[in-house]
Short mmCIF file of C-alpha atoms in Angstrom, two decimals:
data_model
loop_
_atom_site.label_atom_id
_atom_site.label_comp_id
_atom_site.label_asym_id
_atom_site.label_seq_id
_atom_site.Cartn_x
_atom_site.Cartn_y
_atom_site.Cartn_z
CA MET K 1 -5.12 32.85 -7.87
CA ASN K 2 -8.35 30.89 -8.49
CA THR K 3 -7.55 27.78 -10.51
CA THR K 4 -10.99 26.18 -10.78
CA GLY K 5 -11.92 25.21 -14.27
CA LYS K 6 -8.45 25.87 -15.55
CA VAL K 7 -5.56 23.71 -16.63
CA ILE K 8 -2.90 23.70 -13.94
CA ARG K 9 0.78 23.46 -14.94
CA CYS K 10 3.08 21.61 -12.20
CA ARG K 11 5.66 19.26 -11.72
CA ALA K 12 5.44 15.39 -11.63
CA ALA K 13 7.78 12.41 -11.69
CA THR K 14 6.98 10.92 -15.11
CA HIS K 15 8.00 7.41 -16.24
CA TRP K 16 8.63 7.49 -19.98
CA LYS K 17 9.54 3.89 -20.70
CA PRO K 18 10.45 0.61 -19.04
CA GLY K 19 13.68 0.49 -17.13
CA ALA K 20 14.22 4.28 -17.14
CA PRO K 21 14.61 6.39 -14.09
CA LEU K 22 11.78 8.68 -13.21
CA ALA K 23 12.00 12.20 -14.78
CA ILE K 24 10.82 15.45 -13.14
CA GLU K 25 8.86 17.16 -15.85
CA GLU K 26 6.28 20.01 -16.25
CA ILE K 27 2.92 18.65 -16.97
CA GLU K 28 -0.62 19.95 -17.58
CA VAL K 29 -3.39 18.78 -15.35
CA ALA K 30 -6.86 19.27 -16.78
CA PRO K 31 -9.88 20.26 -14.49
CA PRO K 32 -11.82 17.43 -13.06
CA LYS K 33 -14.92 16.28 -15.06
CA ALA K 34 -18.15 15.02 -13.43
CA LYS K 35 -17.67 12.80 -10.33
CA GLU K 36 -13.94 13.66 -10.16
CA VAL K 37 -11.73 15.67 -7.74
CA ARG K 38 -8.51 17.47 -8.49
CA ILE K 39 -6.04 17.37 -5.55
CA LYS K 40 -2.95 19.14 -4.51
CA ILE K 41 -0.80 16.36 -3.24
CA MET K 42 1.25 17.36 -0.24
CA ALA K 43 2.99 13.96 0.58
CA THR K 44 3.26 10.61 -0.94
CA GLY K 45 5.03 7.43 0.24
CA LEU K 46 7.29 5.34 -2.13
CA CYS K 47 5.66 1.88 -1.66
CA GLY K 48 6.98 -1.54 -2.49
CA THR K 49 4.46 -1.71 -5.36
CA GLU K 50 6.07 1.11 -7.19
CA MET K 51 9.41 -0.75 -6.60
CA LYS K 52 8.17 -3.82 -8.22
CA MET K 53 6.86 -1.82 -11.20
CA LEU K 54 10.30 -0.10 -11.70
CA ALA K 55 12.16 -3.38 -11.26
CA ASN K 56 9.90 -5.29 -13.75
CA PRO K 57 9.60 -3.39 -17.00
CA ASN K 58 6.70 -5.98 -18.05
CA SER K 59 4.49 -4.87 -15.29
CA HIS K 60 2.57 -2.53 -17.08
CA ASN K 61 2.23 -1.40 -20.80
CA ASN K 62 1.10 2.16 -20.73
CA TYR K 63 3.71 4.82 -21.14
CA PRO K 64 4.41 7.44 -20.28
CA ILE K 65 2.79 7.05 -16.87
CA ILE K 66 2.59 8.98 -13.55
CA LEU K 67 3.09 6.36 -10.72
CA GLY K 68 2.27 6.97 -7.04
CA HIS K 69 -0.73 5.61 -4.96
CA GLU K 70 0.11 6.32 -1.24
CA GLY K 71 -0.71 9.99 -0.87
CA ALA K 72 -2.53 12.72 1.12
CA GLY K 73 -3.36 16.27 -0.09
CA ILE K 74 -5.89 19.08 -0.26
CA VAL K 75 -8.88 19.29 -2.52
CA GLU K 76 -8.23 22.12 -5.17
CA SER K 77 -11.49 21.73 -6.93
CA VAL K 78 -14.32 19.29 -7.78
CA GLY K 79 -16.30 18.40 -10.83
CA GLU K 80 -19.96 18.21 -11.30
CA GLY K 81 -21.95 16.03 -8.97
CA VAL K 82 -19.42 15.63 -6.27
CA SER K 83 -20.93 15.72 -2.89
CA THR K 84 -18.78 13.98 -0.33
CA VAL K 85 -15.67 16.51 -0.50
CA LYS K 86 -15.28 20.14 -1.29
CA THR K 87 -12.43 22.60 -1.98
CA GLY K 88 -10.11 22.97 0.93
CA ASP K 89 -10.86 19.51 2.49
CA LYS K 90 -7.77 17.38 3.68
CA VAL K 91 -7.99 14.07 1.89
CA ILE K 92 -6.34 10.72 1.48
CA THR K 93 -5.95 8.92 -1.99
CA LEU K 94 -7.47 5.48 -2.42
CA PHE K 95 -5.87 3.00 -4.87
CA LEU K 96 -8.86 0.82 -4.07
CA PRO K 97 -12.06 2.58 -4.65
CA GLN K 98 -15.42 2.20 -2.77
CA CYS K 99 -18.37 2.74 -5.09
CA GLY K 100 -20.91 1.57 -2.77
CA GLU K 101 -22.89 -0.17 -5.32
CA CYS K 102 -21.09 -3.28 -6.54
CA ALA K 103 -21.43 -6.71 -5.10
CA SER K 104 -18.30 -6.36 -3.07
CA CYS K 105 -19.03 -2.94 -1.69
CA LEU K 106 -22.49 -4.19 -0.48
CA ASN K 107 -21.16 -7.45 1.00
CA PRO K 108 -20.11 -6.68 4.62
CA GLY K 109 -17.19 -8.97 4.26
CA GLY K 110 -15.95 -7.65 0.78
CA ASN K 111 -13.86 -4.68 -0.19
CA PHE K 112 -12.60 -5.40 -3.64
CA CYS K 113 -14.66 -2.86 -5.55
CA VAL K 114 -15.19 -3.71 -9.13
CA GLN K 115 -14.34 -0.21 -10.12
CA PHE K 116 -10.68 -0.91 -9.17
CA LYS K 117 -10.30 -2.91 -12.54
CA GLN K 118 -10.93 0.47 -14.35
CA SER K 119 -7.54 1.69 -13.06
CA LYS K 120 -5.73 -0.95 -15.27
CA THR K 121 -6.46 0.97 -18.47
CA GLY K 122 -4.53 4.05 -17.11
CA LEU K 123 -7.41 6.30 -18.12
CA MET K 124 -10.43 8.01 -16.47
CA SER K 125 -14.01 6.57 -16.92
CA ASP K 126 -14.45 8.50 -20.07
CA GLY K 127 -11.49 6.95 -21.69
CA THR K 128 -9.13 9.83 -21.45
CA SER K 129 -6.37 11.27 -19.36
CA ARG K 130 -6.15 14.38 -17.35
CA PHE K 131 -2.50 14.58 -17.86
CA THR K 132 -0.37 15.76 -20.68
CA CYS K 133 3.36 16.31 -20.90
CA LYS K 134 5.21 17.86 -23.92
CA GLY K 135 2.06 17.60 -25.89
CA LYS K 136 1.45 13.83 -25.19
CA PRO K 137 -1.31 12.48 -23.06
CA VAL K 138 0.23 10.65 -19.81
CA TYR K 139 -1.41 7.58 -18.24
CA HIS K 140 -2.80 7.57 -14.82
CA PHE K 141 -1.77 4.89 -12.29
CA GLY K 142 -3.71 3.00 -9.54
CA ASN K 143 -6.62 5.36 -9.56
CA THR K 144 -4.45 7.97 -8.10
CA SER K 145 -1.07 8.98 -9.55
CA THR K 146 0.29 10.78 -6.50
CA PHE K 147 3.85 11.33 -7.94
CA SER K 148 2.47 14.78 -9.17
CA GLU K 149 1.87 18.00 -7.39
CA TYR K 150 -1.74 17.94 -8.68
CA THR K 151 -3.76 14.99 -9.78
CA VAL K 152 -7.30 14.19 -10.79
CA ILE K 153 -9.08 11.25 -8.92
CA LYS K 154 -12.53 9.96 -9.10
CA GLU K 155 -14.66 10.84 -6.08
CA ILE K 156 -14.99 7.22 -5.01
CA SER K 157 -11.24 7.02 -4.67
CA VAL K 158 -10.98 10.03 -2.15
CA THR K 159 -11.93 10.23 1.41
CA LYS K 160 -12.00 13.37 3.61
CA ILE K 161 -10.05 13.16 6.86
CA ASP K 162 -9.40 15.18 10.11
CA ALA K 163 -8.59 18.75 9.18
CA VAL K 164 -5.54 18.80 11.63
CA ALA K 165 -4.05 15.42 10.61
CA PRO K 166 -0.38 15.63 9.48
CA LEU K 167 -0.36 14.65 5.83
CA GLU K 168 3.34 13.87 5.79
CA LYS K 169 2.44 10.94 8.41
CA VAL K 170 -1.03 9.82 7.44
CA CYS K 171 -0.31 9.40 3.72
CA LEU K 172 0.92 5.93 4.75
CA ILE K 173 -2.66 5.18 5.66
CA SER K 174 -3.35 5.50 1.97
CA CYS K 175 -1.73 2.01 1.38
CA GLY K 176 1.15 0.54 3.34
CA PHE K 177 0.05 0.77 6.90
CA SER K 178 -3.61 -0.07 6.23
CA THR K 179 -2.65 -3.04 4.23
CA GLY K 180 -0.48 -4.61 6.91
CA TYR K 181 -2.33 -3.39 10.00
CA GLY K 182 -5.77 -4.56 8.58
CA ALA K 183 -4.45 -8.05 7.37
CA ALA K 184 -4.09 -8.91 11.10
CA ILE K 185 -7.04 -7.13 12.60
CA THR K 186 -9.65 -7.45 9.66
CA THR K 187 -8.57 -10.32 7.37
CA ALA K 188 -6.99 -12.72 9.97
CA LYS K 189 -8.87 -11.58 13.01
CA VAL K 190 -5.91 -12.27 15.28
CA THR K 191 -7.01 -13.34 18.68
CA PRO K 192 -5.64 -12.30 22.05
CA GLY K 193 -2.87 -14.55 23.40
CA SER K 194 -2.19 -16.18 20.03
CA SER K 195 1.11 -16.82 18.25
CA CYS K 196 1.84 -15.06 14.87
CA ALA K 197 4.65 -15.05 12.43
CA VAL K 198 5.34 -12.33 9.90
CA PHE K 199 7.47 -12.98 6.71
CA GLY K 200 9.11 -10.00 5.41
CA LEU K 201 9.90 -6.93 7.63
CA GLY K 202 9.37 -3.91 5.16
CA GLY K 203 6.76 -1.16 5.74
CA VAL K 204 3.72 -3.56 5.18
CA GLY K 205 5.31 -6.44 7.45
CA LEU K 206 5.86 -3.97 10.24
CA SER K 207 2.44 -2.81 10.09
CA VAL K 208 1.15 -6.42 10.28
CA ILE K 209 3.30 -6.67 13.42
CA MET K 210 1.53 -3.50 14.83
CA GLY K 211 -1.82 -5.00 14.10
CA CYS K 212 -0.98 -8.38 15.79
CA LYS K 213 0.12 -6.45 18.73
CA ALA K 214 -3.12 -4.35 18.87
CA ALA K 215 -5.05 -7.36 18.67
CA GLY K 216 -3.33 -8.79 21.69
CA ALA K 217 -1.07 -11.62 20.26
CA ALA K 218 1.19 -13.00 22.81
CA ARG K 219 4.10 -14.08 20.60
CA ILE K 220 5.06 -12.28 17.24
CA ILE K 221 7.92 -13.77 15.24
CA GLY K 222 9.44 -11.56 12.47
CA VAL K 223 11.10 -13.44 9.81
CA ASP K 224 13.55 -11.82 7.31
CA VAL K 225 16.94 -12.54 5.58
CA ASN K 226 17.87 -8.93 6.45
CA LYS K 227 18.91 -8.73 10.22
CA ASP K 228 19.11 -5.06 9.99
CA LYS K 229 15.44 -4.94 10.25
CA PHE K 230 15.15 -6.67 13.50
CA GLU K 231 15.68 -3.98 15.77
CA LYS K 232 12.73 -1.93 14.13
CA ALA K 233 10.43 -4.98 14.02
CA LYS K 234 10.96 -5.44 17.72
CA GLU K 235 10.39 -1.58 18.45
CA VAL K 236 6.86 -1.92 16.81
CA GLY K 237 5.96 -5.16 18.72
CA ALA K 238 7.85 -8.34 17.49
CA THR K 239 8.84 -10.46 20.51
CA GLU K 240 11.53 -12.24 18.46
CA CYS K 241 13.05 -12.30 14.95
CA ILE K 242 14.80 -15.13 12.98
CA ASN K 243 16.78 -15.23 9.74
CA PRO K 244 16.01 -18.37 7.60
CA GLN K 245 19.53 -18.32 6.34
CA ASP K 246 20.79 -19.10 9.92
CA PHE K 247 19.30 -22.54 10.04
CA GLU K 248 19.95 -25.67 7.97
CA LYS K 249 16.26 -26.95 8.24
CA PRO K 250 13.35 -25.31 6.46
CA ILE K 251 11.82 -22.32 8.13
CA GLN K 252 8.59 -23.99 8.74
CA GLU K 253 10.35 -26.73 10.71
CA VAL K 254 12.16 -24.04 12.83
CA LEU K 255 8.87 -22.38 13.57
CA PHE K 256 7.21 -25.70 14.50
CA ASP K 257 10.21 -26.33 16.84
CA MET K 258 9.91 -22.78 18.39
CA THR K 259 6.17 -23.05 19.03
CA GLY K 260 5.59 -26.74 19.50
CA ALA K 261 2.66 -26.86 17.15
CA GLY K 262 3.16 -24.16 14.59
CA VAL K 263 1.89 -20.58 14.63
CA GLU K 264 -1.79 -19.76 14.62
CA PHE K 265 -1.52 -16.81 12.42
CA CYS K 266 1.08 -16.43 9.67
CA PHE K 267 1.38 -13.63 7.20
CA GLU K 268 3.50 -13.45 3.94
CA ALA K 269 4.33 -9.81 3.20
CA ILE K 270 6.97 -10.15 0.48
CA GLY K 271 5.05 -11.39 -2.56
CA ASN K 272 7.17 -14.58 -3.15
CA PRO K 273 5.45 -17.71 -4.02
CA ALA K 274 8.14 -19.86 -2.14
CA THR K 275 7.62 -17.89 0.92
CA VAL K 276 3.75 -18.22 0.70
CA ALA K 277 4.19 -22.07 0.71
CA ALA K 278 6.54 -21.88 3.70
CA ALA K 279 4.31 -19.59 5.62
CA LEU K 280 1.27 -21.86 5.00
CA ALA K 281 3.28 -24.94 6.25
CA SER K 282 4.29 -22.95 9.17
CA CYS K 283 0.83 -22.68 10.50
CA HIS K 284 -0.80 -24.82 13.19
CA GLU K 285 -2.15 -27.86 11.35
CA SER K 286 -5.81 -27.64 12.61
CA HIS K 287 -6.62 -24.02 12.94
CA GLY K 288 -3.75 -22.01 11.52
CA VAL K 289 -4.55 -19.14 9.17
CA CYS K 290 -2.11 -17.82 6.53
CA VAL K 291 -2.67 -14.56 4.96
CA ILE K 292 -1.04 -13.45 1.77
CA VAL K 293 -0.52 -9.74 2.06
CA GLY K 294 2.45 -9.33 -0.49
CA LEU K 295 1.68 -8.65 -3.96
CA LEU K 296 2.32 -11.78 -6.16
CA ALA K 297 3.18 -10.90 -9.80
CA ALA K 298 0.40 -11.59 -12.31
CA GLY K 299 0.56 -15.12 -13.66
CA THR K 300 2.24 -16.36 -10.60
CA GLN K 301 1.53 -20.08 -9.73
CA LEU K 302 1.71 -21.34 -6.09
CA ASN K 303 3.18 -24.74 -5.48
CA ILE K 304 1.57 -25.98 -2.29
CA SER K 305 0.93 -29.46 -1.04
CA GLY K 306 -2.87 -30.07 -0.87
CA TRP K 307 -2.14 -32.33 2.15
CA LEU K 308 -1.56 -29.14 4.29
CA PHE K 309 -5.28 -28.36 3.79
CA PHE K 310 -6.59 -31.78 4.94
CA SER K 311 -6.15 -31.01 8.65
CA GLY K 312 -7.98 -27.71 8.65
CA ARG K 313 -5.38 -24.94 7.86
CA SER K 314 -6.73 -22.13 5.82
CA LEU K 315 -5.02 -19.66 3.31
CA LYS K 316 -6.50 -16.25 2.70
CA GLY K 317 -5.84 -13.43 0.18
CA SER K 318 -6.10 -9.67 1.64
CA VAL K 319 -6.29 -6.47 -0.38
CA PHE K 320 -5.84 -3.19 1.46
CA GLY K 321 -6.14 -5.16 4.73
CA GLY K 322 -9.74 -5.89 4.17
CA TRP K 323 -10.87 -2.45 4.89
CA LYS K 324 -13.61 -0.80 2.92
CA SER K 325 -11.51 2.29 1.90
CA ARG K 326 -13.62 5.36 2.02
CA GLU K 327 -15.42 4.17 5.07
CA ASN K 328 -12.50 3.01 7.14
CA VAL K 329 -9.49 5.24 6.25
CA SER K 330 -11.04 8.35 7.75
CA LYS K 331 -11.63 6.18 11.02
CA LEU K 332 -7.82 5.05 10.90
CA VAL K 333 -6.75 8.57 10.67
CA SER K 334 -8.92 9.59 13.70
CA ASP K 335 -7.45 6.54 15.56
CA TYR K 336 -3.88 7.88 14.67
CA MET K 337 -4.92 11.25 15.91
CA ALA K 338 -6.08 9.50 19.19
CA LYS K 339 -2.54 8.03 19.42
CA LYS K 340 -3.99 4.35 19.15
CA PHE K 341 -0.89 3.69 16.76
CA ASN K 342 2.25 5.33 15.81
CA LEU K 343 3.41 5.80 12.25
CA ASP K 344 6.75 7.38 13.00
CA PRO K 345 8.81 4.09 13.30
CA LEU K 346 7.74 3.28 9.54
CA ILE K 347 9.16 6.68 8.18
CA THR K 348 12.73 6.50 8.07
CA HIS K 349 13.44 8.90 5.32
CA THR K 350 11.72 12.31 4.17
CA LEU K 351 12.81 13.83 0.66
CA ASN K 352 11.44 16.37 -1.70
CA LEU K 353 9.79 14.95 -4.93
CA ASP K 354 12.80 16.00 -7.11
CA LYS K 355 14.92 13.41 -5.13
CA ILE K 356 12.62 10.53 -6.02
CA ASN K 357 15.39 8.53 -7.76
CA GLU K 358 17.51 8.81 -4.65
CA ALA K 359 14.45 7.51 -2.70
CA VAL K 360 14.30 4.42 -5.01
CA GLU K 361 17.98 3.65 -4.52
CA LEU K 362 17.40 3.89 -0.62
CA MET K 363 14.48 1.37 -0.91
CA LYS K 364 16.60 -1.01 -2.84
CA THR K 365 19.31 -1.11 0.03
CA GLY K 366 16.81 -2.33 2.48
CA LYS K 367 17.75 0.41 4.96
CA CYS K 368 14.69 2.41 4.15
CA ILE K 369 11.42 1.29 5.38
CA ARG K 370 9.29 4.15 3.91
CA CYS K 371 10.41 7.17 2.37
CA VAL K 372 7.89 10.11 2.43
CA LEU K 373 8.23 12.42 -0.59
CA LEU K 374 6.98 16.05 0.10
CA LEU K 375 5.58 18.03 -2.92
#
């Protein structure tokens, strides 16, 4: 049946109010307008960002909302003026757009597209939503809203990928994998033979380890309070793992003792201000680089001694691993297809969309690295 230009009825995990579980509802998805694309989502990851949104009722104010930003699917139809994708293309959704026109997109070293800020309204460019449920408009999330069988996204937040790529795997390149892997390769520019430490061994932290290994790091130390994650970290490239709770002294002193002078590259993949301070203090005093990869809550203040910077350490932010989204994601998918990295260790659970609340509980236990939801 040809659905082009028609409203599509489908299922979506809808978040009605703060603190409530996600509800599987029938929604209506309007056709795409100019420069928009309607996508049939085939697979979506449950990312730590959604976990923080669900745990913190004050994290956004627009309800009801359809969350989800780590997705892959097939183009169902396109709006007027769309030229880079067509019906039937396999695509990855991008929470970080690439408009190609703003100062960040035009700068070779920048990727924080100004159009990202539009997503905070929860509405499309014309100030309206493409979703309705029970007669009420439903807000979009993160430029994507992938917890829905169909979604409408701006063309600048979609990239075409290899036609034979397995969507249930490469959906992780939509956020978690790219964010961690790129933090090591693109943001930090880890050097061969170097020492690295990664704080937080969730899906993003493990992807950082994979990036450090790919860059040729000689020593990669995983740091986490959950020892159950150590085996997986070593599987993807960590040379050793430590639990800060096993030591009486601060973790930065432990890392200095282990390395003799501090690590050359340090990554904070949790989003905890105290851990950021510890990670920076763990860096080599003259040329250590610390990258904040974890999402720090809005308004979070860092308490860091200015003295740490006097010797030459640097602290860097990173969004989406420093990649220019539309340009680099298709290349990362091609690298995956060429077996340059393996996403399988990151995917510990696969469930259908209607089990999404079960997936949330699995993530809370720490036993689930990434749960991929099939739609």
